């Protein structure tokens, strides 16, 4: 079998784009917090222009607006490949992908063209221009992100509910996917911060770290959405952890997603959660109770346990053949006297005839 090659899917490309948006978003947020004296008591802030740092705040909002939607679309595409055979999961993933796309379409242009002219965003109060209600817009965007976060978190639980997996692997998988709840919690904190700045207006308004929740939310979303796809890599890097959990048995608990190149040169992609065997560059040693003693190595099996080399026998048939061959060999090797002695053993011992 040829060595596997790297396969990049649409969800991977979207994650690359999201990470590319996250970097300038974090930089612009840091520059705005520094220029706007966020996290400092109002009494300690020295006199400065009212529009200082507003350009960085504008860049931060522009990069933030589509970022979470890109991450959620990437995660939904991954789940669609993972458990898309279920009708409900298939429909839910496609509906949520469409909903996130429809969310980006109005919110991103509205963020860019918040004011007329556009440069009035960072030049006000100097100059002349007009802006719509930025506070209401920020609350609407934050609330929509929280709703889509919750709906996206429900999909893995439905996808894994009926899979025939041990409780340990099921708990491990659900824990990995449930890490996204941390993003939702940060989003709720950010929503409160937005309401506090725009509507509550506390006396010491700059003394808050609420603006940092933007960067925390988007970067945490990128990390948590990437972790499930890194399951095979984690199995290789931390085998002792998986062994201590009792799930480091590839022929029983396959990786989330494994792709290999077939011997004929054709690429085969199987969502491993829907398979019974793990396809690896070096296939794990087949257990002795399903491997014939004189049988040549076989190709990996399909979902029913059948081989892909023309051999239609199941694992049970191969085990039965191996047992019969071993029994015939044992009986032939025994002398007549030994066979008779074995037959005189107590009834609880299996007789050889």
CSV table of C-alpha atoms in Angstrom, one decimal:
chain,number,residue,atom,x,y,z
A,1,UNK,CA,0.0,0.0,0.0
A,2,UNK,CA,1.4,3.4,-1.0
A,3,UNK,CA,2.0,6.0,1.6
A,4,UNK,CA,-0.9,8.4,2.4
A,5,UNK,CA,-0.9,11.9,1.1
A,6,UNK,CA,-2.4,15.1,2.7
A,7,UNK,CA,-6.0,15.7,1.7
A,8,UNK,CA,-7.4,19.2,2.2
A,9,UNK,CA,-11.2,19.6,2.1
A,10,UNK,CA,-13.4,22.7,1.9
A,11,UNK,CA,-13.7,22.9,5.7
A,12,UNK,CA,-9.9,23.0,6.0
A,13,UNK,CA,-9.7,25.9,3.5
A,14,UNK,CA,-12.3,27.8,5.4
A,15,UNK,CA,-10.4,27.3,8.6
A,16,UNK,CA,-7.3,28.7,6.9
A,17,UNK,CA,-9.3,31.8,5.9
A,18,UNK,CA,-10.7,32.1,9.4
A,19,UNK,CA,-7.2,32.0,10.9
A,20,UNK,CA,-6.1,34.6,8.4
A,21,UNK,CA,-8.9,36.9,9.6
A,22,UNK,CA,-8.1,36.1,13.3
A,23,UNK,CA,-4.5,37.5,13.1
A,24,UNK,CA,-5.3,41.0,12.0
A,25,UNK,CA,-8.4,41.1,14.2
A,26,UNK,CA,-6.3,40.4,17.2
A,27,UNK,CA,-3.6,42.9,16.2
A,28,UNK,CA,-6.2,45.7,15.6
A,29,UNK,CA,-7.9,44.9,18.9
A,30,UNK,CA,-4.7,45.3,20.8
A,31,UNK,CA,-3.8,48.5,19.0
A,32,UNK,CA,-7.3,50.0,19.7
A,33,UNK,CA,-7.2,49.0,23.4
A,34,UNK,CA,-3.8,50.7,23.7
A,35,UNK,CA,-4.8,53.8,21.8
A,36,UNK,CA,-8.2,54.0,23.5
A,37,UNK,CA,-6.9,53.5,27.1
A,38,UNK,CA,-9.1,50.5,27.7
A,39,UNK,CA,-8.5,48.9,31.1
A,40,UNK,CA,-7.5,52.2,32.7
A,41,UNK,CA,-9.5,54.3,35.2
A,42,UNK,CA,-11.0,57.4,33.5
A,43,UNK,CA,-9.3,59.6,36.1
A,44,UNK,CA,-5.9,58.3,35.1
A,45,UNK,CA,-6.4,58.9,31.3
A,46,UNK,CA,-4.4,61.8,30.0
A,47,UNK,CA,-6.1,64.2,27.5
A,48,UNK,CA,-6.2,62.8,24.0
A,49,UNK,CA,-8.2,63.3,20.8
A,50,UNK,CA,-11.7,61.8,20.9
A,51,UNK,CA,-11.2,59.8,17.7
A,52,UNK,CA,-7.8,58.3,18.7
A,53,UNK,CA,-7.7,54.6,17.8
A,54,UNK,CA,-11.1,54.5,16.1
A,55,UNK,CA,-9.6,53.4,12.9
A,56,UNK,CA,-8.2,50.3,14.7
A,57,UNK,CA,-11.7,49.7,16.2
A,58,UNK,CA,-13.2,49.9,12.7
A,59,UNK,CA,-10.7,47.3,11.4
A,60,UNK,CA,-11.4,45.0,14.4
A,61,UNK,CA,-15.2,45.1,13.7
A,62,UNK,CA,-14.7,44.4,10.0
A,63,UNK,CA,-12.5,41.3,10.6
A,64,UNK,CA,-14.7,40.1,13.5
A,65,UNK,CA,-18.0,40.2,11.6
A,66,UNK,CA,-17.5,37.2,9.3
A,67,UNK,CA,-15.0,35.3,11.4
A,68,UNK,CA,-17.2,33.2,13.6
A,69,UNK,CA,-19.5,32.4,10.7
A,70,UNK,CA,-16.5,31.0,8.8
A,71,UNK,CA,-15.5,28.8,11.7
A,72,UNK,CA,-19.0,27.4,12.2
A,73,UNK,CA,-19.4,26.7,8.5
A,74,UNK,CA,-16.1,24.8,8.6
A,75,UNK,CA,-17.1,22.8,11.6
A,76,UNK,CA,-20.5,22.0,10.0
A,77,UNK,CA,-18.8,20.8,6.8
A,78,UNK,CA,-16.6,18.6,8.9
A,79,UNK,CA,-19.7,17.2,10.7
A,80,UNK,CA,-21.4,16.7,7.3
A,81,UNK,CA,-18.6,14.4,6.2
A,82,UNK,CA,-18.5,12.7,9.5
A,83,UNK,CA,-22.2,11.9,10.1
A,84,UNK,CA,-23.9,13.1,6.9
A,85,UNK,CA,-25.5,9.7,6.3
A,86,UNK,CA,-28.2,10.6,8.9
A,87,UNK,CA,-31.0,12.5,7.3
A,88,UNK,CA,-31.5,14.8,10.2
A,89,UNK,CA,-27.8,15.6,10.5
A,90,UNK,CA,-27.5,16.1,6.8
A,91,UNK,CA,-30.5,18.6,6.7
A,92,UNK,CA,-29.4,20.3,10.0
A,93,UNK,CA,-25.8,20.9,8.8
A,94,UNK,CA,-27.0,22.3,5.4
A,95,UNK,CA,-29.6,24.5,7.0
A,96,UNK,CA,-27.1,25.9,9.5
A,97,UNK,CA,-24.5,26.5,6.8
A,98,UNK,CA,-27.1,28.4,4.8
A,99,UNK,CA,-28.1,30.4,7.9
A,100,UNK,CA,-24.5,31.4,8.6
A,101,UNK,CA,-24.0,32.5,5.0
A,102,UNK,CA,-27.1,34.6,5.2
A,103,UNK,CA,-25.8,36.1,8.4
A,104,UNK,CA,-22.6,37.2,6.8
A,105,UNK,CA,-24.2,38.7,3.7
A,106,UNK,CA,-26.0,41.6,5.6
A,107,UNK,CA,-23.8,42.0,8.6
A,108,UNK,CA,-20.4,42.3,6.8
A,109,UNK,CA,-21.5,45.1,4.4
A,110,UNK,CA,-23.3,46.9,7.2
A,111,UNK,CA,-20.1,46.8,9.3
A,112,UNK,CA,-18.0,48.2,6.4
A,113,UNK,CA,-20.5,50.9,5.5
A,114,UNK,CA,-21.6,51.8,9.0
A,115,UNK,CA,-21.2,55.5,8.3
A,116,UNK,CA,-21.6,57.7,5.2
A,117,UNK,CA,-19.0,58.5,4.2
A,118,UNK,CA,-17.0,55.4,5.4
A,119,UNK,CA,-14.1,57.5,6.8
A,120,UNK,CA,-16.5,59.2,9.2
A,121,UNK,CA,-16.3,56.1,11.4
A,122,UNK,CA,-12.7,57.1,12.5
A,123,UNK,CA,-12.8,60.8,12.0
A,124,UNK,CA,-15.9,61.7,14.1
A,125,UNK,CA,-16.7,63.9,15.8
A,126,UNK,CA,-14.7,66.0,13.3
A,127,UNK,CA,-16.1,66.4,9.9
A,128,UNK,CA,-19.7,65.6,8.8
A,129,UNK,CA,-21.4,62.3,8.2
A,130,UNK,CA,-24.2,60.0,9.4
A,131,UNK,CA,-24.1,56.6,11.0
A,132,UNK,CA,-26.9,54.2,12.0
A,133,UNK,CA,-27.4,52.8,15.5
A,134,UNK,CA,-24.0,51.0,16.1
A,135,UNK,CA,-25.1,49.8,19.6
A,136,UNK,CA,-28.2,48.0,18.3
A,137,UNK,CA,-26.1,46.5,15.4
A,138,UNK,CA,-23.5,45.2,17.8
A,139,UNK,CA,-26.1,43.6,20.1
A,140,UNK,CA,-27.9,42.0,17.1
A,141,UNK,CA,-24.6,40.5,15.8
A,142,UNK,CA,-23.6,39.2,19.2
A,143,UNK,CA,-27.0,37.7,19.8
A,144,UNK,CA,-27.1,36.0,16.4
A,145,UNK,CA,-23.7,34.5,17.0
A,146,UNK,CA,-24.8,33.0,20.3
A,147,UNK,CA,-27.9,31.4,18.7
A,148,UNK,CA,-25.9,29.8,15.9
A,149,UNK,CA,-23.3,28.6,18.4
A,150,UNK,CA,-26.0,26.7,20.4
A,151,UNK,CA,-27.6,25.2,17.3
A,152,UNK,CA,-24.2,24.1,16.0
A,153,UNK,CA,-23.3,22.5,19.3
A,154,UNK,CA,-26.4,20.3,19.2
A,155,UNK,CA,-25.4,18.7,15.9
A,156,UNK,CA,-22.6,16.4,17.1
A,157,UNK,CA,-24.8,15.0,19.9
A,158,UNK,CA,-27.4,14.0,17.4
A,159,UNK,CA,-24.8,12.6,15.0
A,160,UNK,CA,-23.1,10.4,17.6
A,161,UNK,CA,-26.3,9.4,19.5
A,162,UNK,CA,-27.0,6.1,17.6
A,163,UNK,CA,-23.4,5.1,16.8
A,164,UNK,CA,-22.3,1.7,18.1
A,165,UNK,CA,-19.4,3.0,20.2
A,166,UNK,CA,-18.2,2.1,23.7
A,167,UNK,CA,-19.1,4.6,26.4
A,168,UNK,CA,-15.5,5.7,26.7
A,169,UNK,CA,-15.0,6.6,23.1
A,170,UNK,CA,-18.4,8.2,23.0
A,171,UNK,CA,-17.7,10.3,26.1
A,172,UNK,CA,-14.3,11.3,24.6
A,173,UNK,CA,-15.8,12.4,21.3
A,174,UNK,CA,-18.6,14.3,22.8
A,175,UNK,CA,-16.2,16.0,25.2
A,176,UNK,CA,-14.0,17.1,22.3
A,177,UNK,CA,-17.0,18.6,20.4
A,178,UNK,CA,-18.5,20.1,23.5
A,179,UNK,CA,-15.4,22.3,24.0
A,180,UNK,CA,-17.3,24.7,21.8
A,181,UNK,CA,-19.5,25.6,24.8
A,182,UNK,CA,-16.6,27.7,26.0
A,183,UNK,CA,-17.0,29.9,22.9
A,184,UNK,CA,-20.7,30.3,23.6
A,185,UNK,CA,-19.9,31.3,27.2
A,186,UNK,CA,-17.4,33.9,26.0
A,187,UNK,CA,-20.0,35.1,23.5
A,188,UNK,CA,-22.5,35.7,26.3
A,189,UNK,CA,-19.9,37.7,28.3
A,190,UNK,CA,-19.2,39.7,25.2
A,191,UNK,CA,-22.9,40.4,24.7
A,192,UNK,CA,-23.0,41.8,28.3
A,193,UNK,CA,-19.9,43.9,27.6
A,194,UNK,CA,-21.5,45.4,24.5
A,195,UNK,CA,-24.7,46.2,26.4
A,196,UNK,CA,-22.7,47.7,29.2
A,197,UNK,CA,-20.7,50.0,26.9
A,198,UNK,CA,-23.6,51.2,24.7
A,199,UNK,CA,-26.6,51.2,27.0
A,200,UNK,CA,-25.6,51.0,30.7
A,201,UNK,CA,-22.7,53.5,30.3
A,202,UNK,CA,-21.0,53.1,33.7
A,203,UNK,CA,-19.2,56.1,35.3
A,204,UNK,CA,-15.8,54.5,34.9
A,205,UNK,CA,-16.4,53.2,31.4
A,206,UNK,CA,-12.9,52.5,30.3
A,207,UNK,CA,-12.0,50.4,33.3
A,208,UNK,CA,-13.1,47.1,31.7
A,209,UNK,CA,-11.5,44.2,29.9
A,210,UNK,CA,-14.7,43.5,28.0
A,211,UNK,CA,-13.1,44.5,24.7
A,212,UNK,CA,-10.7,41.6,25.0
A,213,UNK,CA,-13.6,39.2,24.6
A,214,UNK,CA,-13.6,39.8,20.9
A,215,UNK,CA,-10.2,38.3,20.4
A,216,UNK,CA,-10.7,35.5,23.0
A,217,UNK,CA,-14.0,34.4,21.4
A,218,UNK,CA,-12.7,34.2,17.8
A,219,UNK,CA,-9.4,32.5,18.6
A,220,UNK,CA,-11.0,30.1,21.0
A,221,UNK,CA,-13.5,29.2,18.2
A,222,UNK,CA,-10.7,28.5,15.8
A,223,UNK,CA,-9.0,26.2,18.3
A,224,UNK,CA,-12.1,24.3,19.4
A,225,UNK,CA,-13.2,23.8,15.9
A,226,UNK,CA,-9.8,22.4,14.9
A,227,UNK,CA,-9.4,19.9,17.8
A,228,UNK,CA,-11.8,17.2,16.5
A,229,UNK,CA,-9.9,16.9,13.3
A,230,UNK,CA,-6.6,16.4,15.2
A,231,UNK,CA,-7.8,13.2,16.9
A,232,UNK,CA,-5.6,10.9,14.8
A,233,UNK,CA,-2.5,13.2,15.5
A,234,UNK,CA,-3.3,13.1,19.2
A,235,UNK,CA,-3.4,9.3,19.2
A,236,UNK,CA,0.1,9.2,17.7
A,237,UNK,CA,1.6,12.0,20.0
A,238,UNK,CA,-0.1,10.8,23.3
A,239,UNK,CA,-0.6,7.1,23.0
A,240,UNK,CA,-0.3,6.6,26.8
A,241,UNK,CA,-3.3,8.9,27.4
A,242,UNK,CA,-5.4,6.9,25.0
A,243,UNK,CA,-4.2,3.7,26.5
A,244,UNK,CA,-5.1,4.8,30.0
A,245,UNK,CA,-8.6,5.6,28.8
A,246,UNK,CA,-8.8,2.1,27.2
A,247,UNK,CA,-9.5,3.5,23.7
A,248,UNK,CA,-6.1,2.9,22.1
A,249,UNK,CA,-7.3,-0.1,20.1
A,250,UNK,CA,-7.5,0.9,16.5
A,251,UNK,CA,-9.5,-2.2,15.3
A,252,UNK,CA,-12.2,-1.4,17.9
A,253,UNK,CA,-12.0,2.4,18.1
A,254,UNK,CA,-11.1,3.9,14.8
A,255,UNK,CA,-9.9,7.5,14.3
A,256,UNK,CA,-12.4,10.2,13.5
A,257,UNK,CA,-11.1,10.6,10.0
A,258,UNK,CA,-8.4,8.6,8.1
A,259,UNK,CA,-7.6,8.8,4.4
A,260,UNK,CA,-5.2,6.4,2.6
A,261,UNK,CA,-4.2,5.7,-0.9
A,262,UNK,CA,-5.4,2.4,-2.2
A,263,UNK,CA,-3.0,-0.1,-3.7
A,264,UNK,CA,-4.4,0.5,-7.2
A,265,UNK,CA,-3.7,4.2,-6.9
A,266,UNK,CA,-7.3,5.3,-6.2
A,267,UNK,CA,-8.0,7.5,-3.3
A,268,UNK,CA,-10.4,6.1,-0.8
A,269,UNK,CA,-11.9,8.3,1.9
A,270,UNK,CA,-13.9,6.8,4.6
A,271,UNK,CA,-15.5,8.5,7.6
A,272,UNK,CA,-13.9,6.1,10.1
A,273,UNK,CA,-16.8,6.4,12.6
A,274,UNK,CA,-18.9,4.6,10.1
A,275,UNK,CA,-16.3,1.9,9.6
A,276,UNK,CA,-15.3,-1.1,11.7
A,277,UNK,CA,-11.6,-1.1,10.9
A,278,UNK,CA,-8.9,1.6,10.9
A,279,UNK,CA,-7.2,2.3,7.6
A,280,UNK,CA,-3.6,3.3,8.3
A,281,UNK,CA,-0.3,3.3,6.3
A,282,UNK,CA,0.6,0.3,8.5
A,283,UNK,CA,-2.5,-1.6,9.4
A,284,UNK,CA,-2.6,-2.8,13.0
A,285,UNK,CA,-1.8,-6.5,13.5
A,286,UNK,CA,-5.0,-8.5,13.0
A,287,UNK,CA,-5.9,-10.3,16.3
A,288,UNK,CA,-5.1,-14.0,16.3
A,289,UNK,CA,-8.6,-15.1,16.9
A,290,UNK,CA,-9.7,-13.8,13.4
A,291,UNK,CA,-6.4,-14.5,11.6
A,292,UNK,CA,-5.8,-17.9,9.9
A,293,UNK,CA,-2.5,-19.5,10.8
A,294,UNK,CA,-1.4,-20.0,7.2
A,295,UNK,CA,-3.4,-17.3,5.6
A,296,UNK,CA,-1.6,-14.5,3.7
A,297,UNK,CA,-2.0,-10.9,4.8
A,298,UNK,CA,-5.3,-9.5,3.6
A,299,UNK,CA,-6.4,-6.0,2.6
A,300,UNK,CA,-8.3,-3.8,5.0
A,301,UNK,CA,-12.0,-4.8,5.3
A,302,UNK,CA,-15.1,-2.8,4.5
A,303,UNK,CA,-17.9,-2.0,6.9
A,304,UNK,CA,-19.2,-5.6,6.9
A,305,UNK,CA,-15.7,-7.0,7.6
A,306,UNK,CA,-15.3,-8.3,4.0
A,307,UNK,CA,-11.9,-7.9,2.3
A,308,UNK,CA,-11.3,-5.9,-0.8
A,309,UNK,CA,-9.2,-8.5,-2.6
A,310,UNK,CA,-12.0,-10.7,-3.8
A,311,UNK,CA,-12.2,-12.7,-0.5
A,312,UNK,CA,-15.8,-12.5,0.6
A,313,UNK,CA,-15.3,-14.4,3.9
A,314,UNK,CA,-16.3,-12.6,7.1
A,315,UNK,CA,-14.2,-12.5,10.3
A,316,UNK,CA,-16.3,-15.3,11.8
A,317,UNK,CA,-15.7,-17.5,8.7
A,318,UNK,CA,-12.0,-17.0,8.9
A,319,UNK,CA,-12.0,-17.8,12.7
A,320,UNK,CA,-14.0,-21.0,12.1
A,321,UNK,CA,-11.6,-22.1,9.3
A,322,UNK,CA,-8.6,-21.4,11.6
A,323,UNK,CA,-10.2,-23.4,14.4
A,324,UNK,CA,-10.9,-26.4,12.2
A,325,UNK,CA,-7.4,-26.4,10.8
A,326,UNK,CA,-5.9,-26.3,14.3
A,327,UNK,CA,-8.2,-29.0,15.4
A,328,UNK,CA,-7.3,-31.3,12.5
A,329,UNK,CA,-3.6,-30.7,13.0
A,330,UNK,CA,-3.9,-31.4,16.7
A,331,UNK,CA,-5.8,-34.7,16.2
A,332,UNK,CA,-3.4,-35.8,13.6
A,333,UNK,CA,-0.4,-35.2,15.8
A,334,UNK,CA,-1.8,-37.2,18.7
A,335,UNK,CA,-1.2,-40.9,18.9
A,336,UNK,CA,-4.1,-43.3,19.3
A,337,UNK,CA,-3.3,-43.8,23.0
A,338,UNK,CA,-3.2,-40.1,23.7
A,339,UNK,CA,-6.5,-39.6,21.9
A,340,UNK,CA,-8.1,-42.4,24.0
A,341,UNK,CA,-6.7,-40.9,27.2
A,342,UNK,CA,-8.1,-37.5,26.4
A,343,UNK,CA,-11.5,-39.1,25.7
A,344,UNK,CA,-11.5,-40.6,29.2
A,345,UNK,CA,-11.2,-37.2,30.8
A,346,UNK,CA,-14.2,-35.9,32.9
A,347,UNK,CA,-17.3,-34.7,31.0
A,348,UNK,CA,-16.6,-31.0,31.7
A,349,UNK,CA,-13.5,-31.2,29.5
A,350,UNK,CA,-14.1,-31.1,25.7
A,351,UNK,CA,-13.6,-34.5,24.1
A,352,UNK,CA,-11.7,-34.8,20.9
A,353,UNK,CA,-13.2,-37.2,18.5
